[in-house]
Tab-separated table of C-alpha atoms in Angstrom:
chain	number	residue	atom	x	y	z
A	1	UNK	CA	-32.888	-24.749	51.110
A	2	UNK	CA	-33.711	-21.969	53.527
A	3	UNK	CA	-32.051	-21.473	56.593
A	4	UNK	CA	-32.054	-18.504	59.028
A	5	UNK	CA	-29.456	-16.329	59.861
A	6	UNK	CA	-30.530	-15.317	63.367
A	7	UNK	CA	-31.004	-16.595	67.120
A	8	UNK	CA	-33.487	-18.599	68.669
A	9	UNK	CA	-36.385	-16.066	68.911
A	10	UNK	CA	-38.331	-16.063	72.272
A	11	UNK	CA	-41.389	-14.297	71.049
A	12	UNK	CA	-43.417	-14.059	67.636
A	13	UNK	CA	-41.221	-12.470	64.505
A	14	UNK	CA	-42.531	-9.512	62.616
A	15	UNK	CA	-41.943	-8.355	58.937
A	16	UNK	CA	-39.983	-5.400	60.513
A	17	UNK	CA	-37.663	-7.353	63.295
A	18	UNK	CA	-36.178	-10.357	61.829
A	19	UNK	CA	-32.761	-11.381	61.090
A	20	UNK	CA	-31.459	-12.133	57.148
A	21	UNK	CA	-32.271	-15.816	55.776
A	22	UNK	CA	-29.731	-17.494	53.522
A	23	UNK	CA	-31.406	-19.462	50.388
A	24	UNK	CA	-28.989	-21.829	48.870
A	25	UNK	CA	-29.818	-23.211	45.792
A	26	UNK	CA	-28.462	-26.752	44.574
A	27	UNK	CA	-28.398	-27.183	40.816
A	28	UNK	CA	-28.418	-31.188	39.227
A	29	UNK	CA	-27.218	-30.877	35.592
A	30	UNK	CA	-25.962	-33.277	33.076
A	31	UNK	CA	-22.849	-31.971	30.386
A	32	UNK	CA	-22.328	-33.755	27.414
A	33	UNK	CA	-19.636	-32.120	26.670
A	34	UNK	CA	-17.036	-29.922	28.688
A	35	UNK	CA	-18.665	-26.468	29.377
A	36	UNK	CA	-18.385	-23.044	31.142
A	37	UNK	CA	-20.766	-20.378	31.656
A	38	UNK	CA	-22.123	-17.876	34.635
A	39	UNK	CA	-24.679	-19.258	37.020
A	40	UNK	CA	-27.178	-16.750	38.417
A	41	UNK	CA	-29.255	-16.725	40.830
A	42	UNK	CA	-32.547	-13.843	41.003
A	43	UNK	CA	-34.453	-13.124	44.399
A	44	UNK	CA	-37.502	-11.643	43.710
A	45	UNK	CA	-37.329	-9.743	46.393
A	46	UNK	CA	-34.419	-7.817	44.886
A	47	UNK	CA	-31.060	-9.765	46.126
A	48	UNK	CA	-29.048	-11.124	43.541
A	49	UNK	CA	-25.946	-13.606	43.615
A	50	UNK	CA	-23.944	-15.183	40.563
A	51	UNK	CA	-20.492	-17.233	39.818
A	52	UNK	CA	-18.490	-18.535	37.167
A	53	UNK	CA	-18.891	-22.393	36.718
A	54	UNK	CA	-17.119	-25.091	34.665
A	55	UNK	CA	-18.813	-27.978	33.996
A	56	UNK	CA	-17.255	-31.385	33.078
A	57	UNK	CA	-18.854	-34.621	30.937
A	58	UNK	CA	-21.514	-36.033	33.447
A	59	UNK	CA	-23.494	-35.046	36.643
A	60	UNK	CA	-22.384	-32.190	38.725
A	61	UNK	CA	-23.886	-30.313	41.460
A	62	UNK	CA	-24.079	-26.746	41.853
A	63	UNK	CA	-24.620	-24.750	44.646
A	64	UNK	CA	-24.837	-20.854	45.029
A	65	UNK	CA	-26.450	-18.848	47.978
A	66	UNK	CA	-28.183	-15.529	48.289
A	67	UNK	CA	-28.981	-13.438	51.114
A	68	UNK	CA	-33.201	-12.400	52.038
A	69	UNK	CA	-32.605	-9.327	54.043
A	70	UNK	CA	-35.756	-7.756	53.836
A	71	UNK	CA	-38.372	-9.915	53.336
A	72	UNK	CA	-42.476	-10.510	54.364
A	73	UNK	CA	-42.657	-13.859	56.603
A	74	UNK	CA	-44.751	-16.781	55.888
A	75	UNK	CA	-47.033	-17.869	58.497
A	76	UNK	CA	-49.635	-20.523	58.976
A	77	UNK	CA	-53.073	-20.236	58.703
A	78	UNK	CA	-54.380	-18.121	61.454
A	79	UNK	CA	-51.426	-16.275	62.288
A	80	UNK	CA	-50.631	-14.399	59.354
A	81	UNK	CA	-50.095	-13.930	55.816
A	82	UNK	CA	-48.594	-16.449	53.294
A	83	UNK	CA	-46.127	-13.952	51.925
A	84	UNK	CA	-44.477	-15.852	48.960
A	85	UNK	CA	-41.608	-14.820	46.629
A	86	UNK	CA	-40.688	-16.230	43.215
A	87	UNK	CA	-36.832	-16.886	43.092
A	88	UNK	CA	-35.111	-18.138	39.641
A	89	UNK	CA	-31.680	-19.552	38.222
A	90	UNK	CA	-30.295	-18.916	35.037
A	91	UNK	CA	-27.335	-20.577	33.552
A	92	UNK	CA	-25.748	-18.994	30.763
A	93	UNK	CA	-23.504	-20.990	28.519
A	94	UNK	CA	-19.974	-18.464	27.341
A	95	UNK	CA	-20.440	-19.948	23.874
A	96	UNK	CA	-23.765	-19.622	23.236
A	97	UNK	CA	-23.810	-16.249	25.112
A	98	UNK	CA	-27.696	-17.069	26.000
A	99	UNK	CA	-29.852	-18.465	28.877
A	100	UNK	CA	-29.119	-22.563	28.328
A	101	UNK	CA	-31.274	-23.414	31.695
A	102	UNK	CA	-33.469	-21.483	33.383
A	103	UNK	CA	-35.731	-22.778	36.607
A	104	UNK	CA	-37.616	-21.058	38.987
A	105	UNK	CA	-39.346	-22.023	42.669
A	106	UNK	CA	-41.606	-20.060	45.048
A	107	UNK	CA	-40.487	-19.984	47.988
A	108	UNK	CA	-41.657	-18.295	51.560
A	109	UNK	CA	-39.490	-17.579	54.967
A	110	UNK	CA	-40.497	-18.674	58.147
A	111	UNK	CA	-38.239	-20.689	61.208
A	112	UNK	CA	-39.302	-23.949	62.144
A	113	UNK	CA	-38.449	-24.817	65.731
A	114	UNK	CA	-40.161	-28.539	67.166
A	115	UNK	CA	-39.846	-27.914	70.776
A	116	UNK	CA	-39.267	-31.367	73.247
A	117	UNK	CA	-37.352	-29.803	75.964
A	118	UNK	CA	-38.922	-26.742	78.014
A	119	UNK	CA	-37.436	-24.011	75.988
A	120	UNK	CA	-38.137	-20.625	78.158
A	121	UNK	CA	-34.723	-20.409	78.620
A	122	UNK	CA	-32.836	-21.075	75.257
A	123	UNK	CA	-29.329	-20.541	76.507
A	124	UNK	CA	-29.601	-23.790	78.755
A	125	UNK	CA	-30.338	-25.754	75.501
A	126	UNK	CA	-27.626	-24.078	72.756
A	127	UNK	CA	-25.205	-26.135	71.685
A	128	UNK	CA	-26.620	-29.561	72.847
A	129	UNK	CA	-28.303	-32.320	71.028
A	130	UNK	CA	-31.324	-34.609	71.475
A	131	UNK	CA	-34.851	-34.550	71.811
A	132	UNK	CA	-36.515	-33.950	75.315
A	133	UNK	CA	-39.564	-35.255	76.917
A	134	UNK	CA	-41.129	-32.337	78.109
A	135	UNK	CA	-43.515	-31.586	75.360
A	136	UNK	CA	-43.957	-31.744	71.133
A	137	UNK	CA	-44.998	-28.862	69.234
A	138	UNK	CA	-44.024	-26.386	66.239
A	139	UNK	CA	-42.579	-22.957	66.818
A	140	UNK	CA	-43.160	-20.771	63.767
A	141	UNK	CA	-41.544	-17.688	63.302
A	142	UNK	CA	-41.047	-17.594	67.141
A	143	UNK	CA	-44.898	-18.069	67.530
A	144	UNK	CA	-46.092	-21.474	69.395
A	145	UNK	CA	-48.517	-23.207	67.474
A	146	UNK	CA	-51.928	-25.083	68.711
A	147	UNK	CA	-51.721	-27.683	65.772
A	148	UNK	CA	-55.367	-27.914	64.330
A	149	UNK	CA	-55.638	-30.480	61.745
A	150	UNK	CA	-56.187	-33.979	60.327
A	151	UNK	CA	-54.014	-37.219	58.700
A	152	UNK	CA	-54.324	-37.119	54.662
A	153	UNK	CA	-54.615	-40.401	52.676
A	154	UNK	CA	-54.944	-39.865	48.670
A	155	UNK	CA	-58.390	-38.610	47.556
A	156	UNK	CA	-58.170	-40.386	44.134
A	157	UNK	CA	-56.919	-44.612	43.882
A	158	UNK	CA	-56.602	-44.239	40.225
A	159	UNK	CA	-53.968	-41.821	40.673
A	160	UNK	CA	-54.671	-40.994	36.542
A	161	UNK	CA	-58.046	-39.207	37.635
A	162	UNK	CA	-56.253	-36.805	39.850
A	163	UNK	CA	-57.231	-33.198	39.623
A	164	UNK	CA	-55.508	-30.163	40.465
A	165	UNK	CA	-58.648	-28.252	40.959
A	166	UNK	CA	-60.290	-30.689	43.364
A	167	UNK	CA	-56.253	-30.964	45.712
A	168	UNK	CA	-56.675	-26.800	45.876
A	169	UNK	CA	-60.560	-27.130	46.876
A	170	UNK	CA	-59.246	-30.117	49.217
A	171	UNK	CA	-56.352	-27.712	50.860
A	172	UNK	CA	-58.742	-24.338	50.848
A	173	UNK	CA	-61.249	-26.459	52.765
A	174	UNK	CA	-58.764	-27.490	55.588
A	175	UNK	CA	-58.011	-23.732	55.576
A	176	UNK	CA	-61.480	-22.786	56.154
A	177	UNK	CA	-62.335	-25.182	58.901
A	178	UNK	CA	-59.713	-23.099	60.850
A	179	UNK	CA	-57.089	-26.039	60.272
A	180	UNK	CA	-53.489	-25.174	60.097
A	181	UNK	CA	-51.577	-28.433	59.687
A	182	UNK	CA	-52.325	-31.969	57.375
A	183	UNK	CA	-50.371	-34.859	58.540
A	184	UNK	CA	-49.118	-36.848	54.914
A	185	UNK	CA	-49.888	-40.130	55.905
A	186	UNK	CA	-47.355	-42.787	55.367
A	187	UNK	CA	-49.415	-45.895	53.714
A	188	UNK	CA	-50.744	-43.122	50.770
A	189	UNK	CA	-48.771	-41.347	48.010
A	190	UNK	CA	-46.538	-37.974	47.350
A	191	UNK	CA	-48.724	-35.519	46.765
A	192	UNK	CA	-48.694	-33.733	42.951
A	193	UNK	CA	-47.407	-30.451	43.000
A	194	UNK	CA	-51.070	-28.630	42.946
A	195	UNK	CA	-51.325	-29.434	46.832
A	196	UNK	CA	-48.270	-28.274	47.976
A	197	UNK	CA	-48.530	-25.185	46.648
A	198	UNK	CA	-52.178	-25.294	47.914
A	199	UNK	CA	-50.791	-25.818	51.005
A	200	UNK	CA	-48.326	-22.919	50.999
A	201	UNK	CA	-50.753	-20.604	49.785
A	202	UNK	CA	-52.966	-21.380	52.384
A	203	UNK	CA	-50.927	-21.616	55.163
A	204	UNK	CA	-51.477	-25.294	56.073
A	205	UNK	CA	-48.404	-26.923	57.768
A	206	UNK	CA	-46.933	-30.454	56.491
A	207	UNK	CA	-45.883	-33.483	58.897
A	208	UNK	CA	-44.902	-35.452	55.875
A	209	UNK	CA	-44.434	-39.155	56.374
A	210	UNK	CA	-42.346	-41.110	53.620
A	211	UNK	CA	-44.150	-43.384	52.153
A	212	UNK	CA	-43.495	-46.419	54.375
A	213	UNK	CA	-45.489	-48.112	56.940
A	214	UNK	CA	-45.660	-51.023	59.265
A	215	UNK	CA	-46.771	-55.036	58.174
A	216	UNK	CA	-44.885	-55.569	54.797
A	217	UNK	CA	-44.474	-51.703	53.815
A	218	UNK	CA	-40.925	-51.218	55.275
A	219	UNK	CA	-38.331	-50.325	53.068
A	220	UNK	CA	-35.093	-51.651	51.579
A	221	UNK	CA	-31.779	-49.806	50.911
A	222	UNK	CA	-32.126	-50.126	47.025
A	223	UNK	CA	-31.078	-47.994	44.212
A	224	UNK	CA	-34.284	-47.133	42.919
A	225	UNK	CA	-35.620	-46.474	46.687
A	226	UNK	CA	-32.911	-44.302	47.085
A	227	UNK	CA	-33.512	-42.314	43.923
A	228	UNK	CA	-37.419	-42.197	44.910
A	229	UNK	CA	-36.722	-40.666	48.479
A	230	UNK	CA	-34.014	-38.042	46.752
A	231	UNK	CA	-36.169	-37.240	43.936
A	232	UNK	CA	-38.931	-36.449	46.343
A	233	UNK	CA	-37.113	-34.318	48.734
A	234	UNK	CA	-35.501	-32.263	46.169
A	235	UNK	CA	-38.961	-32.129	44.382
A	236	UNK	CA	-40.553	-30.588	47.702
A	237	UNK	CA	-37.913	-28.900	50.068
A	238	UNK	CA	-38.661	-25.223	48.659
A	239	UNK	CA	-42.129	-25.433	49.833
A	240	UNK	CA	-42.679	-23.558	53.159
A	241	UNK	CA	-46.068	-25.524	54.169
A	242	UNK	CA	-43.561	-28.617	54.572
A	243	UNK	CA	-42.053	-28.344	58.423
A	244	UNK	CA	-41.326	-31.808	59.298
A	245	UNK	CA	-39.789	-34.798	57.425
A	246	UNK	CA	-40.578	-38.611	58.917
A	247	UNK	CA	-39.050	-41.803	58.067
A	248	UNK	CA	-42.758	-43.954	58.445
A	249	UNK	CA	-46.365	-44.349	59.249
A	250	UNK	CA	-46.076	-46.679	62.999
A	251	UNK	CA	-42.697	-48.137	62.329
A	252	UNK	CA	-40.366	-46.771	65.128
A	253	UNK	CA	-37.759	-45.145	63.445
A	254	UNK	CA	-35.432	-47.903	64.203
A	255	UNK	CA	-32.894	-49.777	62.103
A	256	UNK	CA	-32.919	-48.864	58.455
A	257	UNK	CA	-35.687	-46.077	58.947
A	258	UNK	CA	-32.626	-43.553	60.753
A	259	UNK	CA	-29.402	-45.743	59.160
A	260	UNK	CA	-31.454	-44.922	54.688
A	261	UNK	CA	-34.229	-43.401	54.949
A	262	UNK	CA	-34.054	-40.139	57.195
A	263	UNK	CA	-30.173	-40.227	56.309
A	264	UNK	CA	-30.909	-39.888	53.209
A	265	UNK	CA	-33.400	-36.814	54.105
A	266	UNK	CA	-30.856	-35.392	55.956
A	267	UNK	CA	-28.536	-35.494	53.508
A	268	UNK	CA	-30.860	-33.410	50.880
A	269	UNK	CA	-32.411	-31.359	53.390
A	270	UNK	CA	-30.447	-30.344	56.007
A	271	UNK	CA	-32.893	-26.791	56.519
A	272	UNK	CA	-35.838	-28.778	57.951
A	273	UNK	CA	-36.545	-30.786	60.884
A	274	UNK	CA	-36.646	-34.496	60.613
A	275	UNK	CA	-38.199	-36.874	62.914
A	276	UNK	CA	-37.791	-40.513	62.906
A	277	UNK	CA	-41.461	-42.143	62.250
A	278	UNK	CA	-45.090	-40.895	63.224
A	279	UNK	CA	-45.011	-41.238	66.397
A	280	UNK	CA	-41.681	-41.251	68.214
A	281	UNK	CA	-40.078	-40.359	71.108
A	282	UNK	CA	-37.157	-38.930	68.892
A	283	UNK	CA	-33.508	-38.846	68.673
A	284	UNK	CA	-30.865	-39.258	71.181
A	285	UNK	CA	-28.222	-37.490	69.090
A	286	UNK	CA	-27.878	-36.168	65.832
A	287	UNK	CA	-30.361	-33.133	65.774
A	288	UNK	CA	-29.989	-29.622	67.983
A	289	UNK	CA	-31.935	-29.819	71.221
A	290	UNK	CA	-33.361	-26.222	70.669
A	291	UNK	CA	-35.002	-26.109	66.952
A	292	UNK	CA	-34.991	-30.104	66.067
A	293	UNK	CA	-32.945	-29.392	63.240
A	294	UNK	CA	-30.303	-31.671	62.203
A	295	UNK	CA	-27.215	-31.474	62.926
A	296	UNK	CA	-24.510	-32.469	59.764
A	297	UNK	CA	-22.601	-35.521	60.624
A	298	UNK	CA	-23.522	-35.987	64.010
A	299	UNK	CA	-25.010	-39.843	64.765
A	300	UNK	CA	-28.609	-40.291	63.919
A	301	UNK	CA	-29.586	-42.230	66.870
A	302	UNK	CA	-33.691	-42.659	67.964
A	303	UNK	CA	-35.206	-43.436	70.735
A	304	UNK	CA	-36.868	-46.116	72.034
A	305	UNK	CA	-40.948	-45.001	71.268
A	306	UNK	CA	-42.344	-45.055	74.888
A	307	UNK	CA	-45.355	-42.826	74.321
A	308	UNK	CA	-43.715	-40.186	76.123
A	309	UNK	CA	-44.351	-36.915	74.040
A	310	UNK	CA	-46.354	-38.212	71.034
A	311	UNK	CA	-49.068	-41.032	70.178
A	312	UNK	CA	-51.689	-41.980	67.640
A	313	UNK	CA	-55.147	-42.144	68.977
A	314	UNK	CA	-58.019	-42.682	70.932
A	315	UNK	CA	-60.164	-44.146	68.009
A	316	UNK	CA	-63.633	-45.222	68.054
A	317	UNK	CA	-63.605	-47.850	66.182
A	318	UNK	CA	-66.745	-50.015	64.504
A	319	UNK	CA	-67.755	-53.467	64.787
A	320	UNK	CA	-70.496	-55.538	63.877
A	321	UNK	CA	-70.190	-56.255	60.122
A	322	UNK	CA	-67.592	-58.526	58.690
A	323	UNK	CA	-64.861	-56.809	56.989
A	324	UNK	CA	-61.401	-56.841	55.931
A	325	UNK	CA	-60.353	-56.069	59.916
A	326	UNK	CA	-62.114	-59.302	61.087
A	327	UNK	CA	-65.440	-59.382	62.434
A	328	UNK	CA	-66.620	-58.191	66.180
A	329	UNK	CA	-70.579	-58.029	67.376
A	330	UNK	CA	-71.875	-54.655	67.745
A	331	UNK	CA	-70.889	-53.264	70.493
A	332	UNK	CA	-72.361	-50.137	72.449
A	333	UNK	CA	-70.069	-47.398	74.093
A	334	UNK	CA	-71.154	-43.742	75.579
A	335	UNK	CA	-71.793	-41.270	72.459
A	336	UNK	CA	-70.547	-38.599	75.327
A	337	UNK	CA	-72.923	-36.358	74.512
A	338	UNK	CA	-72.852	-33.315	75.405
A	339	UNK	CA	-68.689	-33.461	75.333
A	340	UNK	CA	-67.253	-33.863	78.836
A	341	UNK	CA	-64.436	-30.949	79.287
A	342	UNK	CA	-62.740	-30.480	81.402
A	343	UNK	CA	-59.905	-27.623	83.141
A	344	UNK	CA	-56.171	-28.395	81.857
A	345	UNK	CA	-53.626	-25.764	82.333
A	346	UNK	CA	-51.910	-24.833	79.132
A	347	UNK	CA	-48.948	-22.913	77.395
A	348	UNK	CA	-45.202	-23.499	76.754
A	349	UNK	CA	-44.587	-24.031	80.723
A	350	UNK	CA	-46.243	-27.127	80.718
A	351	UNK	CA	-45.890	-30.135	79.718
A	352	UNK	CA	-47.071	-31.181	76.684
A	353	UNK	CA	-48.617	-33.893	74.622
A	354	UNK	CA	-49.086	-34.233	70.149
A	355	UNK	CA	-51.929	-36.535	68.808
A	356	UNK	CA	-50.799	-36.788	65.684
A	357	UNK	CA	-53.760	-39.610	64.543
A	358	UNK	CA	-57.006	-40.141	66.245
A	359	UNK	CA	-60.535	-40.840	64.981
A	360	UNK	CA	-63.960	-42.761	64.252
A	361	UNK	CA	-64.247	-45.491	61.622
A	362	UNK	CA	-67.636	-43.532	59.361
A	363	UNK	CA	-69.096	-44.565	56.447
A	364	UNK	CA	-68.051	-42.488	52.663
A	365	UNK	CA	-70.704	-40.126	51.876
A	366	UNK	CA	-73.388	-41.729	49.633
A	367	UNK	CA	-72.220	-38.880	46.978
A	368	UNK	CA	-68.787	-40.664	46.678
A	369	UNK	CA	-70.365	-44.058	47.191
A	370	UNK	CA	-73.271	-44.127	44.967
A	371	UNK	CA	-71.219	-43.245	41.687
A	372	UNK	CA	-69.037	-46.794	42.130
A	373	UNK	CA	-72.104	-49.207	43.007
A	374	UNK	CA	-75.109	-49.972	41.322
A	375	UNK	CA	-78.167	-48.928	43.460
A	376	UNK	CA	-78.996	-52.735	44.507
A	377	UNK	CA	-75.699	-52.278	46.426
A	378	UNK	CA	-76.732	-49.105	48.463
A	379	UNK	CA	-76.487	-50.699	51.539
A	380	UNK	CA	-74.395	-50.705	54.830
A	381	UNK	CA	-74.677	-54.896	54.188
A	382	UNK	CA	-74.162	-55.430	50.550
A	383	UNK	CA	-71.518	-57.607	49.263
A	384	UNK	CA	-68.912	-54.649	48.825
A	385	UNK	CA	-68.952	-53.005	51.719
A	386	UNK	CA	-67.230	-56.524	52.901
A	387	UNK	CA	-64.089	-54.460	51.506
A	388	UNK	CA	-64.240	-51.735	53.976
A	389	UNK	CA	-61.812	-51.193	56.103
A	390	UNK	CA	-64.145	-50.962	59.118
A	391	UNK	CA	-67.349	-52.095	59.566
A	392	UNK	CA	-69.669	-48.947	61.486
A	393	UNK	CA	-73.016	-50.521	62.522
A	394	UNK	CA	-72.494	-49.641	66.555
A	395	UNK	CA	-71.635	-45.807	65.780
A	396	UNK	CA	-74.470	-45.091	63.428
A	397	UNK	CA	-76.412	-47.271	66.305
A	398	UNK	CA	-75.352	-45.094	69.183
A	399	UNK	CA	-75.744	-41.739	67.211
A	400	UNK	CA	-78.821	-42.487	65.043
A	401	UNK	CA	-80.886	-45.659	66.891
A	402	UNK	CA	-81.607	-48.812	65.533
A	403	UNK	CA	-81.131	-49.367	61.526
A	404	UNK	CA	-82.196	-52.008	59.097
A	405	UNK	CA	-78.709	-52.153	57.589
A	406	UNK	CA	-79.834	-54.875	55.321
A	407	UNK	CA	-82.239	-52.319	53.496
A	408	UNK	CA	-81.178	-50.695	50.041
A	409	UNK	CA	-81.635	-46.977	49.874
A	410	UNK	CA	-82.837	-44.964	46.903
């Protein structure tokens, strides 16, 4: 866990002028038998720490800290490099006078700040909690950011045929269509460990939902739900791509979503902010008012979502097929073409407003499709597509003119 040693900073850090970070490093180990030894901890970029430990039968946790004095920020996509440093732990056993365990992360250093109140003066927010409803967005390393980017659901169902290659080529993708943040949607999967560090070498931000959603995905205050969500935020928090933690997909944040699930986040990660369910008006206590962080021990109280400062959508969605969302005629709308824009004053004295899901019901490319149907079934109206989510006969209507969607292709 990374946390920074510094004040709230007003304008955009630089490798040169920045205060120290503090890393602290929690170790899980198992003894089966009573045990002492030195635990060491090695900062790549040339700060050490270590301590004597003594270890008794069963779990215990560890924790040791170093200091990152002089160190190369990480910064999203866009805005900077994605400096990265390799950091490692060695226990040494006194009997056996050799490394017993030895693990290693890479790691980066930025600040995370989500600004809700108008933050141009930081002293009237210090030492008060809450979220505001003046605006959402991400500070980075002091800079404000224009989030750029899209919702993720898994690329792969048969989660067996997933393939490191094709997450990077996925991630580099984003990155080159001038994206900076992926949203992890709540109804799909963690991600394996080749797209988060994907996403922290290519400097694409993480509003990571856990994995719970609304209709019959909710979650239950279980042992082996409890092990999933600490697993998984122990598994991820040295990654610097992830900035947000969220208790759901559409869910409110209410009830058992603050009481287990982003408890129990805050309780592993208390370096990152957390935010009660995509979207949400936020908290009315238990996080700082300034950076969104939370705050340890304070009540965990949400809001009431009243579409205030974040929402999901517009969508364009399709209709006139029947599918697993029901069945609607065809129906027209204006393809707004060319794009009506329009003037809007912008920048961190205004208000502000995140879309953090929007979009257009489209059909898979025919070089995903094609592989999983045989070629009588390459049609818009075959018998499978009746398992699509969406049906999209009025958008390729109104972009493309009238289609035989009846006809198989070739």
């Amino acid at each position: 866990l990374i946390s920074y040693i510094g004040p709230y900073p007003v304008e955009p850090l630089t490798d040169s002028n920045h205060s120290p970070f503090l890393v602290l490093f929690r170790v899980y180990v198992y003894a089966v038998v009573p045990t002492s030894g030195v635990l060491s901890v090695i900062g790549f970029w040339g700060q050490n720490a270590s301590m004597e430990v003594h270890l008794p039968v069963g779990d215990s946790t560890l924790e040791i800290s170093v200091r990152a004095d002089r160190v190369k920020l990480w910064w999203p996509n866009g805005l900077g490099d994605q400096n990265l440093y390799e950091i490692q732990v060695v226990y040494k056993d006194s009997a056996k006078g050799s490394p017993t365990i030895v693990e290693h992360r890479t790691i980066g250093f930025r600040t995370a700040a989500l600004v809700t109140h108008n933050d141009t003066d930081p002293s009237k927010l210090i030492g008060k909690e809450g979220t505001g409803n003046f605006t959402m967005r991400l500070k980075i390393n002091g800079a404000d950011i224009w989030a750029r980017g899209a919702d993720l659901v898994p690329m792969e169902e048969l989660e067996g045929r997933s393939n490191p290659d094709a997450l990077r080529f996925l991630v580099k993708s984003v990155a080159d269509g001038n994206m900076n943040i992926l949203r992890i949607w709540g109804g799909g999967i963690f991600q394996y460990d080749a797209f988060y560090d994907a996403c922290d070498e290519f400097g694409i931000l993480l509003y990571h939902d856990m994995m719970y959603a609304q209709q019959g995905h909710s979650p239950s205050n279980t042992p082996i739900q409890l092990a999933e969500l600490t697993h998984q935020v122990r598994r991820l928090s040295h990654h610097p791509s992830i900035a947000i933690w969220d208790g759901c997909n559409e869910c409110g944040g209410q009830g058992i979503y603050s009481d287990f699930v982003v408890s129990t986040i805050r309780q592993e990660d208390i370096s990152r902010i957390i935010w009660p369910s995509s979207p949400s008006s936020g908290w009315i206590s238990g996080v700082d008012a300034l950076w969104g962080l939370p705050i340890d021990r304070s009540p965990l109280v949400p809001k009431l979502y009243n579409s205030d400062i974040e929402a999901h959508g517009p969508y364009q969605i399709g209709t006139g097929w029947r599918t697993v969302n029901g069945y609607q005629p065809p129906t027209p709308f204006d393809p707004n073409i060319p794009p009506t824009l329009r003037n809007y004053e912008t920048g961190k004295t205004f208000p502000g407003f995140f879309i953090s899901e929007f979009g257009c019901s489209a059909l898979t490319s025919f070089e995903s499709l094609s592989p999983t149907l045989p070629s009588s079934d390459w049609s818009m109206h075959s018998k499978p597509m009746y398992q699509r989510n969406w049906p999209c006969d009025n958008i390729a209507r109104v972009y493309f003119g009238e289609q035989n969607f009846n006809e198989t292709g070739e």
